[in-house]
Short mmCIF file of C-alpha atoms in Angstrom, two decimals:
data_model
loop_
_atom_site.label_atom_id
_atom_site.label_comp_id
_atom_site.label_asym_id
_atom_site.label_seq_id
_atom_site.Cartn_x
_atom_site.Cartn_y
_atom_site.Cartn_z
CA MET X 1 -5.53 85.53 21.13
CA GLU X 2 -6.88 84.20 17.84
CA ASN X 3 -3.36 83.22 16.75
CA TYR X 4 -2.88 81.41 20.05
CA TRP X 5 -5.92 79.16 19.45
CA GLU X 6 -4.82 78.51 15.88
CA TYR X 7 -1.45 77.27 17.18
CA ILE X 8 -3.19 75.00 19.68
CA ILE X 9 -5.48 73.51 16.99
CA PHE X 10 -2.56 73.05 14.61
CA ALA X 11 -0.44 71.38 17.32
CA SER X 12 -3.31 69.06 18.27
CA ILE X 13 -3.82 67.93 14.68
CA PHE X 14 -0.08 67.37 14.32
CA LEU X 15 0.04 65.25 17.49
CA LEU X 16 -2.94 63.17 16.36
CA VAL X 17 -1.33 62.47 13.00
CA LEU X 18 1.97 61.57 14.67
CA LEU X 19 0.19 59.28 17.12
CA SER X 20 -1.60 57.50 14.25
CA VAL X 21 1.70 56.89 12.49
CA VAL X 22 3.30 55.51 15.66
CA VAL X 23 0.33 53.19 16.30
CA GLY X 24 0.44 51.96 12.69
CA LEU X 25 4.14 51.21 12.87
CA THR X 26 3.72 49.42 16.19
CA ARG X 27 0.94 47.24 14.83
CA SER X 28 2.99 46.44 11.74
CA ARG X 29 5.94 45.39 13.86
CA LEU X 30 3.76 43.25 16.12
CA ARG X 31 2.17 41.60 13.08
CA SER X 32 5.57 40.88 11.56
CA ARG X 33 6.85 39.46 14.83
CA ARG X 34 3.75 37.25 15.21
CA GLU X 35 4.11 35.94 11.64
CA ALA X 36 7.79 35.22 12.25
CA GLU X 37 6.98 33.32 15.43
CA GLU X 38 4.29 31.31 13.65
CA ALA X 39 6.66 30.53 10.79
CA GLU X 40 9.30 29.41 13.26
CA LEU X 41 6.76 27.24 15.07
CA GLU X 42 5.58 25.79 11.77
CA GLY X 43 9.17 24.98 10.90
CA GLU X 44 9.60 23.14 14.19
CA PHE X 45 6.51 21.03 13.53
CA GLY X 46 7.51 20.50 9.94
CA GLU X 47 10.98 19.18 10.77
CA ALA X 48 9.44 16.56 13.00
CA THR X 49 6.23 15.51 11.35
CA GLY X 50 5.17 17.53 8.31
CA THR X 51 2.95 20.57 8.12
CA ASP X 52 1.15 21.98 11.13
CA LEU X 53 -2.21 22.54 9.56
CA SER X 54 -5.22 20.29 9.87
CA PRO X 55 -7.34 19.40 6.81
CA ASP X 56 -9.54 22.47 7.37
CA GLY X 57 -6.50 24.76 7.61
CA GLN X 58 -6.80 25.45 11.35
CA ARG X 59 -4.06 24.88 13.89
CA ARG X 60 -4.97 22.25 16.49
CA SER X 61 -3.26 21.18 19.69
CA ALA X 62 -1.08 18.05 19.54
CA ASP X 63 -0.14 15.56 22.22
CA LEU X 64 3.08 13.56 22.08
CA ASP X 65 2.95 9.87 22.87
CA SER X 66 5.76 7.60 24.02
CA ASP X 67 6.91 7.14 20.43
CA GLY X 68 7.49 10.86 20.03
CA VAL X 69 4.72 11.42 17.48
CA THR X 70 1.45 13.27 17.77
CA THR X 71 -1.69 11.27 18.34
CA THR X 72 -4.42 13.91 18.34
CA PRO X 73 -6.75 13.56 15.32
CA GLY X 74 -6.34 16.47 12.93
CA ASP X 75 -3.20 17.66 14.69
CA GLY X 76 -1.82 19.03 11.46
CA GLU X 77 1.08 16.74 10.51
CA ALA X 78 -0.26 16.18 7.04
CA GLU X 79 -2.52 17.86 4.54
CA VAL X 80 -5.43 16.36 2.64
CA VAL X 81 -5.12 16.86 -1.08
CA ALA X 82 -8.59 17.48 -2.44
CA GLU X 83 -10.05 15.58 -5.33
CA PRO X 84 -9.14 17.09 -8.71
CA THR X 85 -11.62 18.97 -10.83
CA SER X 86 -10.22 17.57 -14.07
CA GLN X 87 -11.57 14.53 -15.91
CA ILE X 88 -11.62 11.47 -13.63
CA GLU X 89 -11.03 8.02 -15.06
CA THR X 90 -13.44 5.12 -14.60
CA PRO X 91 -11.45 1.99 -13.65
CA GLU X 92 -12.22 -1.35 -15.24
CA SER X 93 -14.19 -3.74 -13.04
CA ALA X 94 -12.36 -6.70 -11.50
CA ARG X 95 -14.70 -9.10 -13.31
CA GLY X 96 -13.63 -7.72 -16.67
CA ARG X 97 -9.96 -7.94 -15.77
CA LEU X 98 -9.89 -11.63 -14.89
CA ALA X 99 -10.53 -12.96 -18.38
CA ARG X 100 -7.86 -10.69 -19.86
CA LEU X 101 -5.31 -11.44 -17.17
CA ARG X 102 -5.94 -15.17 -17.37
CA ALA X 103 -4.78 -15.17 -20.99
CA ARG X 104 -1.56 -13.40 -19.98
CA LEU X 105 -1.00 -15.82 -17.13
CA ALA X 106 -1.46 -18.79 -19.44
CA GLY X 107 1.12 -17.41 -21.83
CA SER X 108 3.74 -17.00 -19.12
CA ASN X 109 3.18 -20.26 -17.24
CA SER X 110 2.31 -22.69 -20.04
CA ALA X 111 5.91 -23.90 -20.06
CA ILE X 112 5.37 -25.55 -16.68
CA GLY X 113 2.22 -27.35 -17.72
CA ASN X 114 3.60 -28.39 -21.10
CA ALA X 115 6.75 -29.86 -19.56
CA LEU X 116 4.82 -31.78 -16.91
CA LEU X 117 2.23 -33.10 -19.34
CA ALA X 118 4.95 -34.24 -21.73
CA LEU X 119 6.64 -36.18 -18.95
CA LEU X 120 3.52 -37.67 -17.40
CA SER X 121 1.89 -38.66 -20.67
CA ARG X 122 4.73 -40.80 -21.89
CA GLY X 123 4.84 -44.49 -21.07
CA GLY X 124 7.24 -46.29 -18.78
CA LEU X 125 7.92 -43.59 -16.22
CA ASP X 126 11.17 -44.56 -14.53
CA GLU X 127 13.02 -42.91 -11.65
CA GLN X 128 14.82 -40.56 -14.02
CA ALA X 129 11.50 -39.39 -15.45
CA TRP X 130 10.13 -38.69 -11.97
CA GLU X 131 13.29 -36.78 -11.12
CA ASP X 132 12.67 -34.68 -14.23
CA VAL X 133 9.14 -33.98 -12.97
CA GLU X 134 10.56 -32.90 -9.60
CA ASP X 135 13.14 -30.67 -11.27
CA THR X 136 10.45 -28.97 -13.35
CA LEU X 137 8.37 -28.22 -10.27
CA LEU X 138 11.34 -26.98 -8.25
CA GLN X 139 12.39 -24.68 -11.08
CA ALA X 140 8.88 -23.25 -10.91
CA ASP X 141 9.54 -22.26 -7.27
CA LEU X 142 6.90 -24.65 -5.97
CA GLY X 143 9.09 -25.47 -2.98
CA VAL X 144 10.56 -28.78 -1.82
CA GLU X 145 7.69 -29.83 0.46
CA ALA X 146 4.93 -29.07 -2.04
CA THR X 147 6.93 -30.70 -4.86
CA GLU X 148 7.34 -33.91 -2.90
CA GLU X 149 3.61 -34.02 -2.11
CA LEU X 150 2.61 -33.40 -5.72
CA VAL X 151 5.02 -36.01 -7.12
CA ALA X 152 3.90 -38.60 -4.55
CA SER X 153 0.25 -38.04 -5.47
CA LEU X 154 0.95 -38.25 -9.21
CA ARG X 155 3.06 -41.39 -8.83
CA LYS X 156 0.23 -43.09 -6.94
CA ARG X 157 -2.28 -42.16 -9.63
CA VAL X 158 -0.01 -43.46 -12.39
CA GLN X 159 0.65 -46.73 -10.53
CA VAL X 160 -3.05 -47.35 -9.85
CA ASP X 161 -4.49 -46.23 -13.18
CA GLY X 162 -1.54 -46.42 -15.56
CA SER X 163 -3.28 -44.07 -17.99
CA LYS X 164 -1.29 -42.37 -20.73
CA ASP X 165 -4.21 -40.28 -21.93
CA ALA X 166 -3.14 -36.63 -21.99
CA ALA X 167 -6.60 -35.35 -21.01
CA GLU X 168 -6.75 -37.60 -17.97
CA VAL X 169 -3.19 -36.77 -16.91
CA ARG X 170 -4.03 -33.08 -17.27
CA GLN X 171 -7.03 -33.54 -14.97
CA TRP X 172 -4.85 -35.28 -12.36
CA LEU X 173 -2.35 -32.46 -12.50
CA ARG X 174 -5.09 -29.85 -12.25
CA GLU X 175 -6.69 -31.47 -9.19
CA ASP X 176 -3.39 -31.86 -7.34
CA LEU X 177 -2.17 -28.33 -8.15
CA LEU X 178 -5.50 -26.82 -7.12
CA ALA X 179 -5.30 -28.64 -3.78
CA LEU X 180 -1.83 -27.15 -3.23
CA VAL X 181 -3.01 -23.63 -4.10
CA ASN X 182 -5.82 -24.17 -1.57
CA PRO X 183 -8.99 -22.51 -2.92
CA SER X 184 -10.58 -22.61 0.56
CA MET X 185 -8.40 -19.73 1.85
CA ASP X 186 -10.18 -16.41 2.40
CA ARG X 187 -8.91 -14.02 -0.28
CA THR X 188 -11.24 -11.08 0.32
CA ILE X 189 -9.77 -7.62 0.96
CA ALA X 190 -10.93 -5.74 4.07
CA ALA X 191 -12.42 -2.70 2.34
CA SER X 192 -15.71 -1.99 4.12
CA ARG X 193 -16.44 0.27 7.07
CA VAL X 194 -16.30 -1.31 10.51
CA GLY X 195 -18.83 0.42 12.72
CA ASP X 196 -18.10 4.14 12.65
CA ARG X 197 -14.63 3.87 11.13
CA PRO X 198 -13.12 2.93 7.76
CA ALA X 199 -11.24 -0.29 7.16
CA VAL X 200 -7.48 0.30 7.37
CA VAL X 201 -5.17 -1.49 4.95
CA MET X 202 -1.40 -1.20 5.42
CA VAL X 203 0.77 -2.10 2.41
CA VAL X 204 4.41 -3.11 2.96
CA GLY X 205 7.28 -4.42 0.84
CA VAL X 206 10.87 -3.76 -0.21
CA ASN X 207 11.93 -1.27 -2.86
CA GLY X 208 11.48 -2.43 -6.43
CA THR X 209 8.46 -4.67 -5.89
CA GLY X 210 6.02 -2.05 -7.20
CA LYS X 211 4.52 -1.31 -3.79
CA THR X 212 3.39 2.29 -4.32
CA THR X 213 2.10 1.42 -7.78
CA THR X 214 0.21 -1.50 -6.24
CA VAL X 215 -1.46 0.84 -3.73
CA GLY X 216 -2.56 3.07 -6.61
CA LYS X 217 -3.85 0.12 -8.61
CA LEU X 218 -5.66 -1.29 -5.57
CA ALA X 219 -7.40 2.07 -5.16
CA ARG X 220 -8.66 1.66 -8.73
CA VAL X 221 -9.95 -1.85 -7.96
CA LEU X 222 -11.86 -0.55 -4.93
CA VAL X 223 -13.20 2.54 -6.73
CA ALA X 224 -14.56 0.19 -9.41
CA GLU X 225 -16.46 -1.51 -6.56
CA ASP X 226 -17.96 1.87 -5.53
CA LYS X 227 -15.81 2.19 -2.40
CA ASP X 228 -14.89 5.58 -0.95
CA VAL X 229 -11.11 5.36 -0.70
CA LEU X 230 -8.53 7.59 1.00
CA LEU X 231 -4.77 7.21 0.46
CA GLY X 232 -2.08 7.78 3.08
CA ALA X 233 1.40 8.58 1.75
CA ALA X 234 3.48 7.24 4.65
CA ASP X 235 6.47 6.49 2.39
CA THR X 236 8.27 9.67 3.44
CA PHE X 237 11.82 8.48 2.73
CA ARG X 238 11.72 7.79 -1.00
CA ALA X 239 11.87 10.92 -3.13
CA ALA X 240 8.62 11.72 -4.95
CA ALA X 241 6.78 8.71 -3.46
CA ALA X 242 3.99 10.96 -2.16
CA ASP X 243 3.72 12.70 -5.54
CA GLN X 244 3.48 9.33 -7.26
CA LEU X 245 0.73 8.13 -4.94
CA GLN X 246 -1.17 11.41 -5.20
CA THR X 247 -1.10 11.15 -8.99
CA TRP X 248 -2.63 7.67 -8.81
CA GLY X 249 -5.35 9.00 -6.54
CA GLU X 250 -6.13 12.02 -8.68
CA ARG X 251 -6.76 9.83 -11.71
CA VAL X 252 -9.76 8.23 -10.00
CA GLY X 253 -10.82 11.10 -7.74
CA VAL X 254 -9.32 9.70 -4.53
CA PRO X 255 -7.85 12.17 -1.97
CA THR X 256 -4.36 11.69 -0.53
CA VAL X 257 -3.09 12.55 2.95
CA ARG X 258 0.59 13.46 2.75
CA SER X 259 3.30 15.61 4.30
CA ASP X 260 4.84 18.65 2.67
CA VAL X 261 8.16 17.93 4.38
CA ASP X 262 10.70 15.41 3.09
CA GLY X 263 11.59 12.82 5.71
CA ALA X 264 8.56 13.49 7.90
CA ASP X 265 7.64 10.92 10.53
CA PRO X 266 5.80 8.17 8.59
CA ALA X 267 3.90 7.05 11.69
CA SER X 268 2.46 10.55 12.09
CA VAL X 269 1.37 10.74 8.46
CA ALA X 270 -0.25 7.31 8.69
CA PHE X 271 -2.04 8.35 11.90
CA ASP X 272 -3.35 11.53 10.25
CA ALA X 273 -4.55 9.57 7.23
CA VAL X 274 -6.64 7.29 9.42
CA ALA X 275 -8.00 10.27 11.37
CA ALA X 276 -8.95 11.97 8.10
CA GLY X 277 -10.61 8.78 6.87
CA ILE X 278 -12.74 8.71 10.00
CA GLU X 279 -13.62 12.39 9.64
CA TYR X 280 -14.57 12.13 5.98
CA GLY X 281 -16.51 8.88 6.31
CA ALA X 282 -14.31 6.84 3.95
CA ASP X 283 -14.92 3.14 3.43
CA VAL X 284 -11.23 2.25 3.43
CA VAL X 285 -7.86 3.92 4.05
CA LEU X 286 -4.87 2.54 2.12
CA LEU X 287 -1.50 3.26 3.77
CA ASP X 288 1.61 3.18 1.60
CA THR X 289 4.81 2.65 3.61
CA ALA X 290 8.47 3.05 2.77
CA GLY X 291 10.27 0.31 0.85
CA ARG X 292 11.91 -1.56 3.67
CA LEU X 293 15.24 -3.25 3.20
CA HIS X 294 14.69 -6.67 4.74
CA ASN X 295 18.26 -6.84 6.12
CA LYS X 296 17.93 -3.54 8.05
CA VAL X 297 16.58 -4.31 11.50
CA GLY X 298 16.06 -0.63 12.30
CA LEU X 299 13.76 -0.19 9.34
CA MET X 300 11.68 -3.16 10.41
CA ASP X 301 11.38 -1.55 13.83
CA GLU X 302 10.12 1.60 12.11
CA LEU X 303 7.49 -0.45 10.31
CA SER X 304 6.35 -1.94 13.62
CA LYS X 305 6.15 1.58 15.04
CA ILE X 306 3.83 2.73 12.23
CA LYS X 307 1.49 -0.14 12.99
CA ARG X 308 1.66 0.54 16.73
CA VAL X 309 0.93 4.27 16.37
CA VAL X 310 -1.95 3.80 13.93
CA GLU X 311 -3.55 1.31 16.29
CA LYS X 312 -3.81 4.08 18.90
CA ARG X 313 -6.53 5.50 16.64
CA SER X 314 -7.92 2.49 14.80
CA GLN X 315 -7.43 -1.21 14.35
CA ILE X 316 -5.50 -2.23 11.22
CA ASP X 317 -7.73 -4.64 9.34
CA GLU X 318 -5.32 -5.77 6.64
CA VAL X 319 -1.55 -5.88 6.13
CA LEU X 320 -0.67 -6.72 2.53
CA LEU X 321 2.89 -7.72 1.61
CA VAL X 322 3.88 -6.91 -1.97
CA LEU X 323 6.32 -9.44 -3.47
CA ASP X 324 8.00 -9.52 -6.86
CA ALA X 325 7.19 -12.96 -8.29
CA THR X 326 10.48 -13.01 -10.19
CA THR X 327 12.64 -12.92 -7.05
CA GLY X 328 12.06 -16.58 -6.17
CA GLN X 329 13.66 -17.72 -2.94
CA ASN X 330 14.94 -14.22 -2.17
CA GLY X 331 11.34 -13.08 -2.14
CA MET X 332 10.53 -15.86 0.29
CA ARG X 333 13.21 -14.66 2.70
CA GLN X 334 11.82 -11.13 2.46
CA ALA X 335 8.34 -12.42 3.23
CA GLU X 336 9.48 -14.24 6.35
CA VAL X 337 11.25 -11.15 7.76
CA PHE X 338 8.21 -8.95 7.14
CA ALA X 339 5.97 -11.50 8.82
CA GLN X 340 8.12 -11.19 11.94
CA ALA X 341 7.72 -7.39 12.01
CA VAL X 342 3.99 -7.11 11.32
CA ASN X 343 1.03 -9.44 11.17
CA ILE X 344 0.80 -10.15 7.42
CA THR X 345 -2.76 -11.02 6.33
CA GLY X 346 -2.31 -11.33 2.58
CA ILE X 347 0.17 -11.37 -0.32
CA VAL X 348 0.20 -9.32 -3.52
CA LEU X 349 2.33 -10.93 -6.23
CA THR X 350 3.51 -8.47 -8.88
CA LYS X 351 5.26 -9.15 -12.20
CA LEU X 352 3.77 -12.62 -12.38
CA ASP X 353 3.63 -12.33 -16.17
CA GLY X 354 7.39 -11.94 -16.44
CA THR X 355 8.29 -15.37 -15.10
CA ALA X 356 7.42 -19.05 -15.49
CA LYS X 357 7.86 -19.51 -11.72
CA GLY X 358 4.20 -19.49 -10.77
CA GLY X 359 4.90 -22.05 -8.06
CA ILE X 360 5.80 -19.18 -5.72
CA VAL X 361 2.06 -18.85 -5.08
CA VAL X 362 2.04 -22.22 -3.32
CA ASN X 363 5.40 -21.66 -1.65
CA VAL X 364 4.64 -18.29 -0.08
CA GLN X 365 1.22 -19.39 1.16
CA ARG X 366 2.70 -22.41 2.89
CA ARG X 367 5.60 -20.55 4.45
CA LEU X 368 3.49 -17.69 5.81
CA GLY X 369 0.12 -19.37 6.26
CA VAL X 370 -1.67 -16.48 4.53
CA PRO X 371 -3.30 -16.35 1.09
CA VAL X 372 -2.22 -14.67 -2.12
CA LYS X 373 -5.02 -12.11 -2.54
CA LEU X 374 -3.98 -10.06 -5.57
CA ILE X 375 -1.79 -10.59 -8.62
CA GLY X 376 -0.23 -8.09 -10.99
CA LEU X 377 0.28 -9.14 -14.59
CA GLY X 378 1.42 -6.00 -16.39
CA GLU X 379 2.26 -2.31 -16.30
CA GLY X 380 -1.21 -0.98 -17.14
CA PRO X 381 -3.27 0.86 -14.50
CA ASP X 382 -5.85 -1.94 -14.40
CA ASP X 383 -3.40 -4.86 -14.52
CA LEU X 384 -4.08 -5.85 -10.92
CA ALA X 385 -6.82 -8.32 -10.06
CA PRO X 386 -8.04 -10.56 -7.24
CA PHE X 387 -6.27 -13.92 -7.27
CA ASP X 388 -8.46 -16.74 -8.59
CA PRO X 389 -7.00 -20.19 -7.71
CA GLU X 390 -8.90 -22.08 -10.40
CA ALA X 391 -8.04 -19.60 -13.14
CA PHE X 392 -4.40 -19.72 -12.02
CA VAL X 393 -4.21 -23.52 -12.18
CA ASP X 394 -6.09 -23.66 -15.47
CA ALA X 395 -3.58 -21.22 -16.92
CA ILE X 396 -0.73 -23.56 -15.95
CA VAL X 397 -2.15 -26.87 -17.15
CA GLY X 398 -3.89 -25.39 -20.21
#
């Protein structure tokens, strides 16, 4: 009888151990299957829009709108890259930049002023001399209409006064050029909170104009003004564009919202950036977009879509078009096509130090009816500054 009970006890223990092993294996298989399903689901989200995690790492539900992109804040299409713990740079203030940049501008544009002053200061201005004045202004990309106005004004002054004094001629030229540049235009950047949301600035432009770099430099300008900035890396088509923008942000302690997936939907990333800016209480969100080829209608449609999707969450307060000042009339054609796709509110002229064609400032303002707000005069991180009409004209006429 004793042996019988021993067998029963032994068999019971054996069954319990076996049951524990079976349960453990079953749980392991279920866990593996669940992880595989989640990975597959993450892959499906990633192919369409980026990662599927919200800034706090939690999965959230997402609703699809008519454009085929998610519009639920924090829906997990992009991740927020936290501020770095390494040494953060302190950008130079805009006030300190202007004096330094003015000297560079004078060096690159003095040829225009010198040529005009040489022509206007000599006696006996005949038709050939006035044609030379026109040619000098046209070569500076001032534009036909503005050139004709400036020459007409100068001719009238010369006829009435007849002065040959270089100082007086320089003052005439300064006054007329300043009127063309139009100092009354509002050149402020929308970079302050509007109610309970941050200002939203969308930056557009073709490849090669320095658009992503300009976004990074603009972040430095705003950080120097004690603004809380958040960057949105919506240029998802150019390789390493998000990495480049994130690097700019890390240097001044600014977080970046980006996708981990190449070719993610830029409208979704832009939407998530604005949602994150609202959540984190930022003053301004800067959205970098892909370098659009101005002769590709489909790409312009994509740019319009980004603007349309973002506006489901927040108004866009500023659309800055980045133009390469060296491109001349080609840059003007680009500007006009962009203006048709989105409501341009301001111009950023880059590489203005590499050309004597400063007249593009007047030309682009007239053609688009919007002001030049920022100028870039070098490759340094703080070589971007607010455009000052008087400093610009003074740099030309000397």
